Tab-separated table of C-alpha atoms and ligand atoms in Angstrom:
chain	number	residue	atom	x	y	z
A	1	UNK	CA	1.075	2.691	-11.647
A	2	UNK	CA	-0.353	-0.846	-11.819
A	3	UNK	CA	-2.561	-1.397	-8.804
A	4	UNK	CA	-3.994	-4.786	-9.586
A	5	UNK	CA	-2.206	-7.421	-7.615
A	6	UNK	CA	-0.161	-10.084	-9.233
A	7	UNK	CA	-1.751	-13.212	-7.919
A	8	UNK	CA	-4.907	-12.074	-9.664
A	9	UNK	CA	-3.391	-11.692	-13.081
A	10	UNK	CA	-0.482	-14.116	-12.828
A	11	UNK	CA	-1.919	-16.639	-15.227
A	12	UNK	CA	-2.676	-14.122	-17.946
A	13	UNK	CA	0.156	-11.634	-17.519
A	14	UNK	CA	2.255	-11.225	-20.593
A	15	UNK	CA	5.976	-10.732	-20.645
A	16	UNK	CA	5.430	-7.111	-21.618
A	17	UNK	CA	3.307	-6.409	-18.612
A	18	UNK	CA	5.928	-7.980	-16.434
A	19	UNK	CA	8.729	-5.887	-17.913
A	20	UNK	CA	6.673	-2.759	-17.538
A	21	UNK	CA	6.057	-3.531	-13.885
A	22	UNK	CA	9.736	-4.146	-13.240
A	23	UNK	CA	10.547	-0.806	-14.810
A	24	UNK	CA	8.054	0.965	-12.562
A	25	UNK	CA	9.371	-0.904	-9.544
A	26	UNK	CA	12.993	0.070	-10.325
A	27	UNK	CA	11.988	3.701	-10.635
A	28	UNK	CA	10.087	3.682	-7.329
A	29	UNK	CA	12.921	1.798	-5.653
A	30	UNK	CA	15.476	4.409	-6.728
A	31	UNK	CA	13.196	7.240	-5.603
A	32	UNK	CA	12.846	5.680	-2.185
A	33	UNK	CA	16.562	5.020	-1.806
A	34	UNK	CA	17.310	8.627	-2.718
A	35	UNK	CA	14.711	10.212	-0.437
A	36	UNK	CA	16.491	11.478	2.698
A	37	UNK	CA	13.101	11.728	4.470
A	38	UNK	CA	12.490	7.995	4.121
A	39	UNK	CA	13.552	6.103	7.247
A	40	UNK	CA	11.716	2.828	6.713
A	41	UNK	CA	13.033	-0.643	7.467
A	42	UNK	CA	12.380	-1.453	3.825
A	43	UNK	CA	14.828	1.218	2.740
A	44	UNK	CA	17.480	0.098	5.231
A	45	UNK	CA	17.170	-3.590	4.445
A	46	UNK	CA	16.567	-3.763	0.726
A	47	UNK	CA	19.800	-2.786	-0.944
A	48	UNK	CA	20.306	-2.809	-4.698
A	49	UNK	CA	21.884	-6.285	-4.646
A	50	UNK	CA	19.056	-7.908	-2.774
A	51	UNK	CA	16.497	-6.010	-4.850
A	52	UNK	CA	17.955	-7.438	-8.070
A	53	UNK	CA	18.147	-10.909	-6.565
A	54	UNK	CA	14.457	-10.934	-5.597
A	55	UNK	CA	13.058	-9.095	-8.579
A	56	UNK	CA	11.890	-12.129	-10.560
A	57	UNK	CA	10.651	-14.317	-7.748
A	58	UNK	CA	7.039	-15.348	-7.399
A	59	UNK	CA	5.079	-17.214	-4.755
A	60	UNK	CA	2.942	-20.221	-5.637
A	61	UNK	CA	-0.054	-17.909	-5.854
A	62	UNK	CA	1.817	-15.578	-8.182
A	63	UNK	CA	2.663	-12.754	-5.757
A	64	UNK	CA	5.760	-10.745	-6.666
A	65	UNK	CA	8.295	-8.529	-4.946
A	66	UNK	CA	6.129	-5.576	-5.944
A	67	UNK	CA	3.254	-7.000	-3.896
A	68	UNK	CA	5.561	-7.205	-0.894
A	69	UNK	CA	7.075	-3.725	-1.090
A	70	UNK	CA	4.490	-1.565	-2.904
A	71	UNK	CA	3.209	0.013	0.314
A	72	UNK	CA	6.700	1.029	1.391
A	73	UNK	CA	7.642	2.266	-2.075
A	74	UNK	CA	4.557	4.477	-2.200
A	75	UNK	CA	4.588	5.651	1.421
A	76	UNK	CA	8.052	6.915	2.276
A	77	UNK	CA	6.884	7.658	5.824
A	78	UNK	CA	6.369	3.942	6.492
A	79	UNK	CA	8.070	2.589	9.573
A	80	UNK	CA	8.316	-0.880	8.093
A	81	UNK	CA	7.070	-0.812	4.487
A	82	UNK	CA	6.428	-4.488	3.672
A	83	UNK	CA	3.529	-6.943	3.850
A	84	UNK	CA	3.172	-10.625	2.962
A	85	UNK	CA	0.555	-10.965	0.198
A	86	UNK	CA	0.178	-14.657	0.991
A	87	UNK	CA	1.661	-17.032	3.597
A	88	UNK	CA	4.210	-18.408	1.110
A	89	UNK	CA	5.755	-14.943	0.682
A	90	UNK	CA	7.529	-15.268	4.037
A	91	UNK	CA	9.531	-18.145	2.465
A	92	UNK	CA	10.015	-16.903	-1.087
A	93	UNK	CA	11.092	-13.436	0.042
A	94	UNK	CA	12.716	-14.606	3.276
A	95	UNK	CA	15.966	-12.789	2.467
A	96	UNK	CA	14.113	-9.519	2.882
A	97	UNK	CA	11.561	-10.525	5.532
A	98	UNK	CA	14.140	-12.141	7.816
A	99	UNK	CA	16.211	-8.966	8.002
A	100	UNK	CA	13.196	-6.840	8.831
A	101	UNK	CA	11.871	-9.407	11.291
A	102	UNK	CA	15.244	-9.457	13.040
A	103	UNK	CA	15.380	-5.682	13.229
A	104	UNK	CA	11.820	-5.345	14.518
A	105	UNK	CA	11.489	-8.324	16.893
A	106	UNK	CA	15.142	-9.027	17.571
A	107	UNK	CA	14.593	-12.530	16.199
A	108	UNK	CA	17.323	-13.968	13.986
A	109	UNK	CA	16.884	-16.216	10.956
A	110	UNK	CA	17.978	-19.298	12.914
A	111	UNK	CA	15.612	-18.806	15.842
A	112	UNK	CA	12.306	-20.576	16.319
A	113	UNK	CA	9.206	-19.094	17.904
A	114	UNK	CA	8.248	-20.907	21.159
A	115	UNK	CA	4.996	-22.816	21.562
A	116	UNK	CA	2.033	-20.839	22.856
A	117	UNK	CA	2.083	-20.194	26.582
A	118	UNK	CA	-0.279	-17.758	28.276
A	119	UNK	CA	1.188	-18.521	31.705
A	120	UNK	CA	-0.327	-17.734	35.072
A	121	UNK	CA	-3.107	-15.157	34.785
A	122	UNK	CA	-2.757	-14.095	38.423
A	123	UNK	CA	0.674	-12.600	37.636
A	124	UNK	CA	-1.108	-9.800	35.807
A	125	UNK	CA	-2.207	-6.905	37.946
A	126	UNK	CA	-4.103	-3.656	37.989
A	127	UNK	CA	-1.390	-1.175	37.024
A	128	UNK	CA	-3.311	1.844	38.247
A	129	UNK	CA	-5.711	0.974	41.084
A	130	UNK	CA	-6.225	4.649	41.946
A	131	UNK	CA	-7.127	5.552	38.373
A	132	UNK	CA	-4.591	8.332	38.119
A	133	UNK	CA	-2.700	7.605	34.926
A	134	UNK	CA	-4.274	4.924	32.781
A	135	UNK	CA	-7.389	5.719	30.783
A	136	UNK	CA	-7.814	2.236	29.339
A	137	UNK	CA	-6.086	-1.090	28.704
A	138	UNK	CA	-6.347	-3.106	25.508
A	139	UNK	CA	-4.877	-6.414	24.363
A	140	UNK	CA	-5.387	-7.776	20.880
A	141	UNK	CA	-4.190	-10.630	18.762
A	142	UNK	CA	-4.543	-11.534	15.099
A	143	UNK	CA	-5.341	-14.804	13.360
A	144	UNK	CA	-5.387	-16.003	9.763
A	145	UNK	CA	-7.794	-18.745	8.767
A	146	UNK	CA	-6.281	-21.857	7.190
A	147	UNK	CA	-6.972	-22.295	3.489
A	148	UNK	CA	-7.283	-18.581	2.683
A	149	UNK	CA	-4.562	-16.246	1.363
A	150	UNK	CA	-4.062	-12.759	2.813
A	151	UNK	CA	-5.825	-9.571	1.704
A	152	UNK	CA	-4.190	-8.857	-1.677
A	153	UNK	CA	-5.022	-12.328	-2.979
A	154	UNK	CA	-8.509	-12.720	-1.515
A	155	UNK	CA	-11.315	-12.805	-4.035
A	156	UNK	CA	-14.616	-11.070	-3.331
A	157	UNK	CA	-16.264	-14.419	-2.755
A	158	UNK	CA	-13.601	-15.430	-0.245
A	159	UNK	CA	-14.075	-12.202	1.731
A	160	UNK	CA	-17.736	-13.075	2.080
A	161	UNK	CA	-16.995	-16.697	2.946
A	162	UNK	CA	-14.610	-15.627	5.682
A	163	UNK	CA	-17.075	-13.079	7.040
A	164	UNK	CA	-19.849	-15.661	7.100
A	165	UNK	CA	-17.689	-18.320	8.744
A	166	UNK	CA	-16.247	-16.107	11.454
A	167	UNK	CA	-19.392	-14.147	12.332
A	168	UNK	CA	-21.453	-17.341	12.608
A	169	UNK	CA	-18.975	-18.803	15.054
A	170	UNK	CA	-18.942	-15.644	17.136
A	171	UNK	CA	-22.719	-15.428	17.302
A	172	UNK	CA	-22.961	-19.053	18.459
A	173	UNK	CA	-19.733	-19.504	20.396
A	174	UNK	CA	-20.091	-16.619	22.798
A	175	UNK	CA	-23.488	-17.743	23.988
A	176	UNK	CA	-22.198	-19.433	27.125
A	177	UNK	CA	-20.110	-16.507	28.348
A	178	UNK	CA	-21.918	-13.247	29.115
A	179	UNK	CA	-18.888	-11.136	28.229
A	180	UNK	CA	-18.314	-12.850	24.880
A	181	UNK	CA	-21.922	-12.535	23.783
A	182	UNK	CA	-22.583	-9.873	21.194
A	183	UNK	CA	-23.792	-8.696	17.816
A	184	UNK	CA	-22.168	-8.575	14.415
A	185	UNK	CA	-22.218	-5.299	12.492
A	186	UNK	CA	-21.184	-5.613	8.841
A	187	UNK	CA	-19.603	-2.450	7.459
A	188	UNK	CA	-21.870	-2.617	4.417
A	189	UNK	CA	-24.983	-1.858	6.485
A	190	UNK	CA	-23.437	0.462	9.057
A	191	UNK	CA	-24.374	4.142	8.840
A	192	UNK	CA	-21.550	6.647	8.465
A	193	UNK	CA	-22.491	8.193	11.834
A	194	UNK	CA	-22.311	4.898	13.641
A	195	UNK	CA	-19.040	4.073	11.935
A	196	UNK	CA	-17.567	7.406	12.999
A	197	UNK	CA	-18.806	6.969	16.570
A	198	UNK	CA	-17.255	3.517	16.860
A	199	UNK	CA	-13.958	4.763	15.410
A	200	UNK	CA	-13.852	7.785	17.758
A	201	UNK	CA	-14.405	5.463	20.706
A	202	UNK	CA	-11.440	3.362	19.531
A	203	UNK	CA	-13.615	0.284	18.995
A	204	UNK	CA	-13.514	0.105	15.208
A	205	UNK	CA	-10.685	0.226	12.679
A	206	UNK	CA	-10.194	3.366	10.631
A	207	UNK	CA	-11.154	3.536	6.994
A	208	UNK	CA	-8.823	4.460	4.176
A	209	UNK	CA	-5.443	3.527	5.696
A	210	UNK	CA	-3.110	4.397	2.811
A	211	UNK	CA	-0.474	1.899	3.977
A	212	UNK	CA	-3.020	-0.885	3.609
A	213	UNK	CA	-4.565	0.541	0.454
A	214	UNK	CA	-1.275	0.585	-1.406
A	215	UNK	CA	-0.631	-2.954	-0.207
A	216	UNK	CA	-3.834	-3.934	-2.050
A	217	UNK	CA	-5.481	-4.824	1.231
A	218	UNK	CA	-8.685	-2.810	0.769
A	219	UNK	CA	-10.155	-4.265	-2.395
A	220	UNK	CA	-13.949	-4.694	-2.447
A	221	UNK	CA	-14.148	-2.515	0.685
A	222	UNK	CA	-16.505	-2.457	2.643
A	223	UNK	CA	-17.631	-5.893	1.496
A	224	UNK	CA	-16.760	-8.716	3.875
A	225	UNK	CA	-15.606	-6.327	6.585
A	226	UNK	CA	-17.224	-5.816	9.950
A	227	UNK	CA	-17.055	-5.837	13.714
A	228	UNK	CA	-18.512	-8.160	16.327
A	229	UNK	CA	-18.925	-6.514	19.705
A	230	UNK	CA	-20.377	-7.203	23.111
A	231	UNK	CA	-22.776	-4.939	24.957
A	232	UNK	CA	-20.225	-3.641	27.439
A	233	UNK	CA	-17.819	-2.796	24.599
A	234	UNK	CA	-15.079	-4.798	26.292
A	235	UNK	CA	-14.759	-7.526	23.666
A	236	UNK	CA	-14.716	-7.168	19.907
A	237	UNK	CA	-13.559	-8.977	16.803
A	238	UNK	CA	-12.607	-7.258	13.577
A	239	UNK	CA	-13.257	-9.240	10.435
A	240	UNK	CA	-11.137	-8.823	7.300
A	241	UNK	CA	-9.443	-5.542	8.087
A	242	UNK	CA	-5.651	-5.980	8.057
A	243	UNK	CA	-5.913	-9.642	9.069
A	244	UNK	CA	-8.751	-12.117	8.669
A	245	UNK	CA	-9.352	-11.872	12.390
A	246	UNK	CA	-8.389	-9.434	15.129
A	247	UNK	CA	-9.551	-10.418	18.603
A	248	UNK	CA	-9.670	-7.484	21.005
A	249	UNK	CA	-10.248	-7.220	24.732
A	250	UNK	CA	-10.333	-3.796	26.363
A	251	UNK	CA	-11.736	-1.838	29.273
A	252	UNK	CA	-11.329	1.384	31.202
A	253	UNK	CA	-8.566	1.557	33.785
A	254	UNK	CA	-5.381	-0.456	34.171
A	255	UNK	CA	-6.488	-3.979	35.024
A	256	UNK	CA	-4.227	-6.062	32.778
A	257	UNK	CA	-5.333	-9.348	34.366
A	258	UNK	CA	-9.017	-8.849	33.574
A	259	UNK	CA	-8.305	-7.751	30.020
A	260	UNK	CA	-5.892	-10.615	29.324
A	261	UNK	CA	-8.239	-13.158	30.921
A	262	UNK	CA	-11.100	-12.113	28.642
A	263	UNK	CA	-8.875	-12.287	25.571
A	264	UNK	CA	-7.787	-15.811	26.488
A	265	UNK	CA	-11.395	-16.916	26.872
A	266	UNK	CA	-12.219	-15.449	23.477
A	267	UNK	CA	-9.288	-17.211	21.805
A	268	UNK	CA	-10.285	-20.522	23.383
A	269	UNK	CA	-13.876	-20.042	22.270
A	270	UNK	CA	-12.804	-19.441	18.682
A	271	UNK	CA	-10.332	-22.318	18.663
A	272	UNK	CA	-12.851	-24.780	20.024
A	273	UNK	CA	-15.353	-23.779	17.345
A	274	UNK	CA	-13.443	-25.678	14.693
A	275	UNK	CA	-11.789	-22.699	12.994
A	276	UNK	CA	-8.218	-23.559	12.094
A	277	UNK	CA	-5.528	-20.893	12.172
A	278	UNK	CA	-2.322	-20.684	10.146
A	279	UNK	CA	0.715	-21.344	12.285
A	280	UNK	CA	4.252	-21.636	10.956
A	281	UNK	CA	6.910	-23.893	12.512
A	282	UNK	CA	9.359	-21.046	12.843
A	283	UNK	CA	7.300	-17.841	12.770
A	284	UNK	CA	4.336	-18.818	14.932
A	285	UNK	CA	0.940	-17.425	13.917
A	286	UNK	CA	1.154	-15.881	10.458
A	287	UNK	CA	-0.198	-12.395	9.824
A	288	UNK	CA	-0.279	-9.962	6.906
A	289	UNK	CA	2.286	-7.612	8.454
A	290	UNK	CA	5.597	-8.998	9.743
A	291	UNK	CA	5.356	-6.840	12.891
A	292	UNK	CA	2.508	-9.041	14.097
A	293	UNK	CA	3.991	-12.524	13.640
A	294	UNK	CA	4.502	-15.013	16.459
A	295	UNK	CA	2.158	-14.309	19.354
A	296	UNK	CA	0.450	-11.503	17.345
A	297	UNK	CA	-0.136	-9.906	20.743
A	298	UNK	CA	-0.203	-6.175	21.209
A	299	UNK	CA	-0.892	-5.196	24.808
A	300	UNK	CA	-1.339	-1.488	25.351
A	301	UNK	CA	-2.458	1.209	27.725
A	302	UNK	CA	-3.803	4.650	26.951
A	303	UNK	CA	-1.940	6.698	29.506
A	304	UNK	CA	-1.192	10.224	30.704
A	305	UNK	CA	2.323	10.787	31.959
A	306	UNK	CA	2.668	14.583	31.808
A	307	UNK	CA	6.003	14.872	33.620
A	308	UNK	CA	7.810	11.928	32.081
A	309	UNK	CA	6.580	12.631	28.557
A	310	UNK	CA	7.724	16.256	28.865
A	311	UNK	CA	11.263	14.868	28.991
A	312	UNK	CA	11.158	13.432	25.535
A	313	UNK	CA	14.581	11.817	25.541
A	314	UNK	CA	14.114	10.094	28.870
A	315	UNK	CA	10.604	8.994	27.856
A	316	UNK	CA	11.874	7.425	24.663
A	317	UNK	CA	14.950	5.889	26.277
A	318	UNK	CA	12.760	4.260	28.932
A	319	UNK	CA	10.444	2.890	26.247
A	320	UNK	CA	13.412	1.426	24.374
A	321	UNK	CA	14.906	-0.078	27.506
A	322	UNK	CA	11.674	-1.981	28.183
A	323	UNK	CA	10.957	-2.871	24.528
A	324	UNK	CA	7.932	-0.616	24.466
A	325	UNK	CA	6.481	1.343	21.586
A	326	UNK	CA	4.940	4.801	22.009
A	327	UNK	CA	2.154	5.900	19.685
A	328	UNK	CA	-0.123	8.945	19.652
A	329	UNK	CA	-3.547	8.727	21.250
A	330	UNK	CA	-5.406	8.360	17.955
A	331	UNK	CA	-3.548	5.218	17.070
A	332	UNK	CA	-0.834	4.304	14.681
A	333	UNK	CA	0.896	7.064	12.699
A	334	UNK	CA	-0.673	9.774	14.903
A	335	UNK	CA	0.709	12.311	17.363
A	336	UNK	CA	-0.215	12.675	20.983
A	337	UNK	CA	-3.384	14.494	21.888
A	338	UNK	CA	-3.436	16.351	25.236
A	339	UNK	CA	-0.396	14.466	26.478
A	340	UNK	CA	-2.090	11.112	26.052
A	341	UNK	CA	-0.069	8.184	24.737
A	342	UNK	CA	-0.681	4.652	23.568
A	343	UNK	CA	2.118	2.516	24.996
A	344	UNK	CA	2.531	-1.157	24.093
A	345	UNK	CA	4.919	-4.074	23.867
A	346	UNK	CA	6.921	-3.860	20.659
A	347	UNK	CA	8.024	-7.469	20.144
A	348	UNK	CA	5.505	-10.179	19.375
A	349	UNK	CA	7.760	-12.868	17.902
A	350	UNK	CA	10.299	-15.060	19.705
A	351	UNK	CA	8.624	-14.839	23.098
A	352	UNK	CA	5.524	-16.373	24.663
A	353	UNK	CA	2.121	-14.714	25.007
A	354	UNK	CA	2.830	-14.449	28.739
A	355	UNK	CA	6.100	-12.629	28.104
A	356	UNK	CA	4.650	-10.297	25.485
A	357	UNK	CA	2.009	-8.997	27.889
A	358	UNK	CA	4.484	-9.053	30.780
A	359	UNK	CA	6.861	-6.797	28.839
A	360	UNK	CA	4.125	-4.185	28.646
A	361	UNK	CA	3.163	-4.605	32.295
A	362	UNK	CA	6.730	-4.257	33.586
A	363	UNK	CA	7.609	-1.303	31.392
A	364	UNK	CA	4.449	0.652	32.134
A	365	UNK	CA	4.828	-0.095	35.851
A	366	UNK	CA	8.298	1.417	35.690
A	367	UNK	CA	7.062	4.491	33.801
A	368	UNK	CA	4.362	5.101	36.404
A	369	UNK	CA	6.975	4.835	39.177
A	370	UNK	CA	9.122	7.402	37.388
A	371	UNK	CA	6.155	9.749	36.918
A	372	UNK	CA	5.301	9.517	40.614
A	373	UNK	CA	8.845	10.373	41.659
A	374	UNK	CA	9.065	13.471	39.458
B	401	LIG	N1	3.087	-0.581	6.889
B	401	LIG	C1	2.963	0.375	7.913
B	401	LIG	C2	4.306	1.008	8.138
B	401	LIG	O1	5.255	0.495	7.660
B	401	LIG	C3	2.414	-0.231	9.211
B	401	LIG	C4	3.331	-1.176	9.905
B	401	LIG	C5	2.892	-1.751	11.231
B	401	LIG	N2	1.524	-1.589	11.533
B	401	LIG	C6	0.539	-2.403	11.185
B	401	LIG	N3	-0.662	-2.021	11.424
B	401	LIG	N4	0.778	-3.548	10.649
B	401	LIG	O2	4.405	2.030	8.814
């Protein structure tokens, strides 16, 4: 199984190597299509015809179809199964991406993402003033820095450049705002105990995500990776995990307004620092995974709804009705722990930042009402 990415070896790759890779890809493609357990969007949307049509395409940086679908081919339990190795891949492989984007975000190939609009902050409320249901609220967004490709094409030097650039801005930029002030902890110097503690507290990204690994997103790990965080642990920035930048605002309880307000201040601080982010005419902010395009906003609550969640069908139907996604309490690809769920907006593309967060607020409000009446 070739695990080096193509943009790295594009210049030198011989015809033989290429043929060998196509053979491997065909074999993995057939295995996926024949696996009844595989329910990914990749499987549903990449039929044999389209597969053959895309098989010889390359982006300007040399990324191939294999770079786009390797994670899904090697992880049949993927929900989605594709990543964009570089920004250009969304164009070159648009026949595949557009189908998946439409299925995930309900955003067709002719639609255009609206301009950024965070709307009126005072419309966002405390969803659980009595602290009965919501453990914590978290809103995050992702950004890619202009002039750099995504993970699979980043060189070691570029990881370090990005880390240096972003951490410097954070250390300076937050100075004027008590809540945005913090320290930067590079993964390279973090002890295993501290790393584990930060992961258990849901502040830091997990290590060894096999979906990312097989997408070639973890090369040179832990180099260039790290977390900036404030003292109160209510604001943090992840550097070079899945995206160049993940900006996160979170706190205990259900106050969506406070969490969203802090995130907006952090975004403004980073924008005014001179960092330029990649934004596409049609797809909005570009990210490594197509589920995060557009606003890149994921607004979530960690919540206990013992009665509603006991009625699995109703719980899931309500989530679908309000465009919400239910995850287990330990994050993505996990089950619920002690009846605790992570509930968030599902769509991030084709709607404004205001609407993305509002979808979560409305849906969770409704779920709490249902729980109360049971
Ligand atoms: N590639 C993984 C899958 O298909 C994750 C997809 C969405 N999550 C993410 N962190 N980008 O299940």
